[in-house]
Amino acid sequence: MDFEFALWQMLYLFTSPQRVYRNFHYRKQTKDQWARDDPAFLVLLSIWLCVSTVGFGFVLDMGFFETIKLLLWVVFIDCVGVGLLIATLMWFVSNKYLVKQQNRDYDVEWGYAFDVHLNAFYPLLVILHFIQLFFINYVIISDSVIGYFVGNTLWLIAIGYYIYVTFLGYSALPFLKNTAILLYPFALLIMLYLISLACGWNFTKMLCSFYKYRVK
C-alpha cells in the first residue's frame, strides 16, 4: 500500500482536487480502470474517522462505550452507509442520463462512484469532525448569533466542498455530458444556509443532540 501517495491525495483534495482526478486518468491509461486499486486511501480515511470521532466524543463529554457507539455510527452509517446510497444513485444517474454515447466502453464504474464519494467525504470529515471541534463548546453551541453563524458557515463550506469535489469527479470522465448540473445543489445549499441564519437554526447543535441520543 502506497501511504505516501494516499497522503498526497488527501492534501490535494483540499488545495487542488483537480490534480487528484488527473491521477485517475493515468490509472485508466495504465491499468484500464478508473477506480482505485490500492486500499491505502481507505485505510488512512478510517484512521481519520477513528481519531476525529474520539475527539468528538471527548468534546461532547461521552464515556468510553458511548464513544465506541458513536464511532460505529459514523463509520457504518455516515460514511459507508450513506456512501453506498450516494454512490449507487450517482452511478445509476450518470450511466442513465449523463453518458454521451450508450456503449459498454463508456460506463461509469460503481467503484469509481464510491471513490468519488470518499474523495468528497474526506474534506467534509476534516471540517465538521476536526476543525469544528475547536469551536463547539466555546462558540458554536452558545445561544448567540455568532454561535450558529460560525457553525452553519462550517457546514456550508463542508457540504460545498462535497458538492464541488463530486462534480470534479464526474466532470473528469471524458464520456460524460452536462456534468454542470451536479453543481445545481449549490443554489439549494446557499438558500438553506441563509434561511438557517434568519431563523436561528444551529445545525451543529442539532447534530450534537442527535449523536448523544443515538449513543444512549
Coordinates of C-alpha atoms in Angstrom, one line a residue:
M1 CA 0.0 0.0 0.0
D2 CA 1.3 3.4 -1.0
F3 CA 0.5 5.6 2.0
E4 CA 2.7 8.4 0.8
F5 CA 0.7 8.7 -2.3
A6 CA -2.6 8.5 -0.4
L7 CA -1.4 11.3 1.9
W8 CA -0.6 13.4 -1.2
Q9 CA -4.2 12.8 -2.4
M10 CA -5.6 13.9 0.9
L11 CA -3.6 17.1 0.9
Y12 CA -4.6 18.0 -2.7
L13 CA -8.3 17.2 -2.1
F14 CA -8.1 20.5 -0.1
T15 CA -5.7 22.6 -2.1
S16 CA -6.2 21.3 -5.7
P17 CA -8.7 18.4 -6.1
Q18 CA -8.3 18.6 -9.9
R19 CA -4.8 17.1 -9.6
V20 CA -6.2 14.1 -7.7
Y21 CA -8.5 13.3 -10.7
R22 CA -5.7 13.6 -13.2
N23 CA -4.2 10.6 -11.5
F24 CA -7.4 8.7 -12.1
H25 CA -6.9 9.4 -15.8
Y26 CA -3.4 8.0 -15.5
R27 CA -4.7 4.9 -13.8
K28 CA -7.2 4.4 -16.6
Q29 CA -4.5 4.6 -19.2
T30 CA -2.1 2.2 -17.4
K31 CA -4.5 -0.2 -15.6
D32 CA -7.7 0.2 -17.7
Q33 CA -9.8 1.1 -14.7
W34 CA -10.9 4.4 -13.1
A35 CA -11.4 3.1 -9.6
R36 CA -8.6 2.9 -7.0
D37 CA -6.8 -0.4 -6.7
D38 CA -4.8 0.5 -3.6
P39 CA -6.7 0.5 -0.3
A40 CA -4.2 2.9 1.3
F41 CA -6.5 5.9 1.0
L42 CA -9.4 4.0 2.6
V43 CA -7.1 2.9 5.5
L44 CA -6.0 6.5 6.2
L45 CA -9.6 7.7 6.0
S46 CA -10.5 5.0 8.5
I47 CA -7.8 6.3 10.8
W48 CA -9.1 9.8 10.4
L49 CA -12.6 8.6 11.2
C50 CA -11.4 7.0 14.4
V51 CA -9.3 9.9 15.6
S52 CA -11.9 12.6 14.8
T53 CA -14.7 10.6 16.3
V54 CA -12.8 10.1 19.6
G55 CA -12.2 13.8 19.6
F56 CA -15.9 14.4 19.0
G57 CA -16.7 12.1 21.9
F58 CA -14.3 13.9 24.2
V59 CA -15.7 17.3 23.3
L60 CA -19.3 16.1 23.9
D61 CA -18.1 14.5 27.3
M62 CA -19.1 11.0 26.2
G63 CA -17.9 7.9 28.1
F64 CA -15.8 5.1 26.6
F65 CA -18.7 2.9 25.4
E66 CA -20.7 5.9 24.1
T67 CA -17.7 6.9 22.1
I68 CA -17.4 3.4 20.6
K69 CA -21.1 3.5 19.7
L70 CA -20.6 6.9 18.1
L71 CA -17.6 5.6 16.1
L72 CA -19.6 2.6 14.8
W73 CA -22.4 5.0 13.8
V74 CA -20.0 7.4 12.0
V75 CA -18.2 4.6 10.2
F76 CA -21.0 2.3 9.1
I77 CA -23.9 4.9 8.7
D78 CA -22.4 8.3 8.0
C79 CA -19.5 7.2 5.8
V80 CA -20.2 3.7 4.4
G81 CA -24.0 3.5 4.5
V82 CA -24.7 7.0 3.1
G83 CA -21.7 6.5 0.7
L84 CA -23.2 3.3 -0.7
L85 CA -26.5 5.1 -1.3
I86 CA -25.0 8.2 -2.9
A87 CA -22.5 6.2 -5.0
T88 CA -25.2 3.9 -6.3
L89 CA -27.5 6.8 -7.0
M90 CA -24.8 8.7 -8.9
W91 CA -23.7 5.5 -10.7
F92 CA -27.2 5.0 -11.9
V93 CA -27.9 8.6 -12.9
S94 CA -24.6 9.1 -14.6
N95 CA -24.9 5.9 -16.7
K96 CA -28.5 6.5 -17.4
Y97 CA -28.6 10.2 -18.2
L98 CA -25.1 11.7 -18.5
V99 CA -23.2 9.3 -20.8
K100 CA -22.7 10.9 -24.2
Q101 CA -23.0 7.6 -26.1
Q102 CA -24.6 4.5 -24.6
N103 CA -21.9 1.9 -25.1
R104 CA -20.2 -0.7 -22.9
D105 CA -16.9 1.1 -23.4
Y106 CA -18.4 4.2 -21.9
D107 CA -19.6 3.2 -18.5
V108 CA -19.1 4.8 -15.0
E109 CA -17.7 2.1 -12.8
W110 CA -19.5 1.7 -9.4
G111 CA -16.2 1.5 -7.7
Y112 CA -15.2 4.9 -9.2
A113 CA -18.5 6.4 -8.0
F114 CA -17.7 5.2 -4.5
D115 CA -14.2 6.6 -4.8
V116 CA -15.7 10.0 -5.7
H117 CA -17.8 9.8 -2.6
L118 CA -14.7 9.0 -0.4
N119 CA -12.8 11.9 -2.0
A120 CA -15.6 14.3 -1.3
F121 CA -16.3 12.9 2.2
Y122 CA -12.7 13.4 3.4
P123 CA -12.7 17.3 3.4
L124 CA -16.2 17.3 4.9
L125 CA -15.0 15.0 7.7
V126 CA -12.0 17.2 8.5
I127 CA -14.1 20.3 8.6
L128 CA -17.0 19.0 10.6
H129 CA -15.3 16.4 12.8
F130 CA -11.9 18.1 13.4
I131 CA -11.8 21.8 12.7
Q132 CA -15.2 22.3 14.2
L133 CA -14.2 20.6 17.4
F134 CA -12.2 23.6 18.5
F135 CA -15.2 25.9 18.4
I136 CA -18.1 23.7 19.6
N137 CA -18.1 24.2 23.3
Y138 CA -16.8 27.8 23.4
V139 CA -18.6 29.3 20.4
I140 CA -21.0 27.2 18.3
I141 CA -23.2 25.7 21.0
S142 CA -23.8 29.0 22.7
D143 CA -27.2 30.6 22.1
S144 CA -25.7 33.5 20.3
V145 CA -25.8 34.8 16.7
I146 CA -22.1 34.3 16.4
G147 CA -22.5 30.7 17.5
Y148 CA -24.9 29.5 14.8
F149 CA -23.2 31.8 12.3
V150 CA -19.8 30.0 12.8
G151 CA -21.3 26.6 13.0
N152 CA -23.6 26.9 9.9
T153 CA -20.8 28.5 7.9
L154 CA -18.6 25.5 8.6
W155 CA -21.5 23.3 7.4
L156 CA -21.8 25.5 4.3
I157 CA -18.1 25.1 3.5
A158 CA -18.0 21.3 4.2
I159 CA -21.1 20.4 2.1
G160 CA -19.9 22.9 -0.6
Y161 CA -16.6 21.0 -0.7
Y162 CA -18.5 17.7 -1.0
I163 CA -20.6 19.0 -3.9
Y164 CA -17.6 20.5 -5.7
V165 CA -15.3 17.5 -5.4
T166 CA -18.2 15.3 -6.5
F167 CA -18.7 17.5 -9.6
L168 CA -14.9 17.3 -10.4
G169 CA -15.0 13.6 -10.1
Y170 CA -17.7 13.1 -12.8
S171 CA -16.6 16.0 -15.0
A172 CA -13.2 14.3 -15.2
L173 CA -14.8 11.5 -17.1
P174 CA -14.5 12.4 -20.8
F175 CA -17.5 10.4 -21.9
L176 CA -20.0 12.2 -19.6
K177 CA -22.0 15.3 -20.7
N178 CA -23.9 18.0 -18.8
T179 CA -22.0 17.4 -15.6
A180 CA -22.5 21.0 -14.6
I181 CA -25.9 20.0 -13.3
L182 CA -24.1 18.4 -10.4
L183 CA -23.4 22.0 -9.2
Y184 CA -27.1 22.9 -9.0
P185 CA -27.4 21.8 -5.3
F186 CA -25.2 24.8 -4.5
A187 CA -28.2 27.0 -5.0
L188 CA -30.3 25.0 -2.6
L189 CA -27.4 24.9 -0.1
I190 CA -26.9 28.6 -0.1
M191 CA -30.7 29.2 0.2
L192 CA -30.9 26.8 3.2
Y193 CA -27.9 28.5 4.8
L194 CA -29.5 31.9 4.6
I195 CA -32.8 30.6 5.9
S196 CA -30.9 28.9 8.8
L197 CA -29.3 32.2 9.7
A198 CA -32.6 34.1 9.5
C199 CA -34.4 31.5 11.7
G200 CA -31.5 31.0 14.1
W201 CA -31.1 27.2 13.4
N202 CA -27.9 25.8 14.7
F203 CA -27.0 22.7 12.7
T204 CA -24.1 21.7 14.9
K205 CA -26.2 21.9 18.0
M206 CA -28.7 19.6 16.3
L207 CA -26.0 17.2 15.3
C208 CA -24.6 17.0 18.8
S209 CA -28.1 16.4 20.3
F210 CA -28.7 13.7 17.6
Y211 CA -25.3 12.0 18.4
K212 CA -26.0 12.0 22.1
Y213 CA -29.4 10.5 21.5
R214 CA -28.1 7.7 19.2
V215 CA -25.4 6.5 21.7
K216 CA -27.7 6.3 24.7

